[in-house]
Amino acid sequence: MAAMPATATISSGARVSVLVIGSGYGGSVAALRLAQAGVDVHMIEMGMAWDTPGADGKIFAHTTKPDERSFWLRTKTKQPLSSFLGFPIDRDIQRYTGILDAEEFAGITVYQGRGVGGGSLVNGGMAVTPKRENFRAILPSVNPDEMYNVYYPRANAELGVHTIDPAWFEVAECYQYARVGRKQAQRSGFPFVFVPNVYDWDYMKQEQAGTAPRSAVAGELLYGNNYGKKSLQKTYLKQIAATGRVTISPLHRVTSVTPAPRGGYTVEIEQLTTAGAVSTTKTITADTVFFAAGSVGTSKLLVKLKATGALPNLNSEIGKGWGDNGNVMCGRANHIWDPTGTLQASVPTGGIDNWAAGGAFAEVAPLPTGIETWASFYLTLTNNPHRARFHWNPSTKQVDLDWQKVWKQPSIEMAKTIFHKINATEGTIYRSDLFGVNTIWGDHLTYHPLGGAVLNKATDNYGRLVEYPGLYVMDGSLIPGNTSVNPFVTITALAERNIEEIIASDF
Ligand SMILES: Cc1cc2nc3c(=O)[nH]c(=O)nc-3n(C[C@H](O)[C@H](O)[C@H](O)COP(=O)(O)OP(=O)(O)OC[C@H]3O[C@@H](n4cnc5c(N)ncnc54)[C@H](O)[C@@H]3O)c2cc1C
């Protein structure tokens, strides 16, 4: 277990210099750079610290044996793949402040990490810098030279991003599924590219060889990796701990931020029990507040605070520009002579690039069931044009998202540009048993929520909420709905860029 920032239960009545809401990528970058500049920081995280083993001696639950640690306040799991061979695979669990939240809106389920480290605790570790020619469309107000010369390299170095050893890829039993994916892509004329990852590849080799405890090779992913993945706990948060200037309150949730009578901001915070109940409500004052609660968390807070009069002057762009990064999933049934292997590393390592021609990039994903499935499985990122908006609903006192399920259809069409062709070449069909009965497309979810407080619209060009000096946005809500690749490297690089300017000009 890496050294973590000191946990401290913040006291009601406290006054802090900087409060960071959320401990994912945006929050961790902000906290580290502020601390290194000599500023004391307190981080508030609604999830758990994830630093203590459970009864089985492991911190994180196993993918195929989900227990209370696996889901955020649910009594039944809500796995992205809901069935196998037509049989439902979700199971009852104890309600607990577990690591993966499947947050349900009317038209989409949004998966997010909960805990110190945010999404880095549960994600696939795929660490991709978008192609430079796509960057202009993503963040047109940002100087690409700065991003590609300074901030992307900095983010990649700090996160520990590397690509698999290509020679090992050719022989690793746990990547047979990816080699089948490559062979079939290439037979249909699509380029197969390696996807960089934050997983420790040397550790993976030891796992495969049986000389180290298995983690990715044992299928660990969605509910945390016990060994090889370099989550933020092993990178930014470890560095944060070394500064000695940052404390963090886990199991605390920010519910309100409003200008304080004598300067700074009054922040309302709920302390949670592991059953999700509010044990204490606290009021503190912060000179400066960074919203880094993730695209959904930050957007929900800001939309509520504007609508309920806590921050009424926030501009009309708040809540807009939300997208799902075009996520859609599917599986294909292979022939009996194309087995994908019983041993499958949970960390994907390559993808099929048809972005320029078809608006789709398909990651060859594992199905780590431990049995031969003869299935190829894919998460496809597509150039879906739809953008949704968060609204305050005064009758339910909740924030709704107006995403519609039919808005996934363009993503399906883009994904078909790859898989219809592969099926035609191979003489194969889609699997229709993974997302319910007779359902081909996993079009009900996203792992990549983006937008809701878009850079240079809801904020200035560096994440400042200019109507309220001292309030900043620092996470995936700044990015308008799509990054053309997996998003966390861009979220990290953008946070590095923004915090540098904010420290230079505002502190
Ligand atoms: C299953 C899964 C797989 C993924 N795979 C990949 C991948 O391979 N590559 C990739 O690039 N991306 C992947 N992602 C997406 C990636 O993890 C996110 O884009 C990224 O974590 C977002 O970073 P962030 O800083 O915006 O917010 P987050 O990392 O989501 O952090 C926000 C934090 O704020 C906390 N919070 C929210 N509201 C409050 C509140 N009111 N008070 C206090 N705390 C609060 C949350 O608990 C959370 O810890 C995946 C996501 C999931 C769920």
PDB file of C-alpha atoms in Angstrom, residues 164-180 182 194 201 204-209 214 217 339-345 347 349:
ATOM      1  CA  ILE A 164       3.140  -3.241 -23.395  1.00  0.00           C
ATOM      2  CA  ASP A 165       6.436  -4.875 -24.447  1.00  0.00           C
ATOM      3  CA  PRO A 166       5.505  -5.932 -28.006  1.00  0.00           C
ATOM      4  CA  ALA A 167       7.615  -9.091 -27.888  1.00  0.00           C
ATOM      5  CA  TRP A 168       5.906 -10.215 -24.679  1.00  0.00           C
ATOM      6  CA  PHE A 169       2.499  -9.415 -26.162  1.00  0.00           C
ATOM      7  CA  GLU A 170       3.158 -12.011 -28.869  1.00  0.00           C
ATOM      8  CA  VAL A 171       3.632 -14.828 -26.355  1.00  0.00           C
ATOM      9  CA  ALA A 172       1.596 -13.880 -23.266  1.00  0.00           C
ATOM     10  CA  GLU A 173      -1.172 -16.408 -22.650  1.00  0.00           C
ATOM     11  CA  CYS A 174      -3.290 -13.702 -20.980  1.00  0.00           C
ATOM     12  CA  TYR A 175      -3.366 -11.651 -24.216  1.00  0.00           C
ATOM     13  CA  GLN A 176      -4.493 -14.382 -26.577  1.00  0.00           C
ATOM     14  CA  TYR A 177      -7.854 -12.601 -26.717  1.00  0.00           C
ATOM     15  CA  ALA A 178      -6.129  -9.420 -27.879  1.00  0.00           C
ATOM     16  CA  ARG A 179      -4.115 -11.261 -30.539  1.00  0.00           C
ATOM     17  CA  VAL A 180      -7.340 -12.790 -31.871  1.00  0.00           C
ATOM     18  CA  ARG A 182      -5.769  -8.005 -33.841  1.00  0.00           C
ATOM     19  CA  PHE A 194      -1.343  -0.680 -28.909  1.00  0.00           C
ATOM     20  CA  TRP A 201       3.942  -4.246 -17.082  1.00  0.00           C
ATOM     21  CA  MET A 204       2.145  -8.283 -15.127  1.00  0.00           C
ATOM     22  CA  LYS A 205       4.946 -10.447 -16.509  1.00  0.00           C
ATOM     23  CA  GLN A 206       5.548 -11.798 -12.997  1.00  0.00           C
ATOM     24  CA  GLU A 207       1.816 -12.469 -12.563  1.00  0.00           C
ATOM     25  CA  GLN A 208       1.728 -14.408 -15.802  1.00  0.00           C
ATOM     26  CA  ALA A 209       4.846 -16.358 -14.778  1.00  0.00           C
ATOM     27  CA  ARG A 214      -2.173 -12.264  -9.568  1.00  0.00           C
ATOM     28  CA  VAL A 217      -4.211 -11.673 -14.796  1.00  0.00           C
ATOM     29  CA  PRO A 339     -10.517 -19.501 -28.868  1.00  0.00           C
ATOM     30  CA  THR A 340      -9.837 -16.292 -26.910  1.00  0.00           C
ATOM     31  CA  GLY A 341      -8.352 -18.115 -23.901  1.00  0.00           C
ATOM     32  CA  THR A 342      -9.373 -19.009 -20.379  1.00  0.00           C
ATOM     33  CA  LEU A 343      -6.785 -16.659 -18.889  1.00  0.00           C
ATOM     34  CA  GLN A 344      -7.454 -13.026 -19.820  1.00  0.00           C
ATOM     35  CA  ALA A 345      -5.690  -9.996 -18.349  1.00  0.00           C
ATOM     36  CA  VAL A 347      -6.188  -4.578 -18.644  1.00  0.00           C
ATOM     37  CA  THR A 349      -3.772  -3.400 -24.460  1.00  0.00           C
TER      38      THR A 349
END
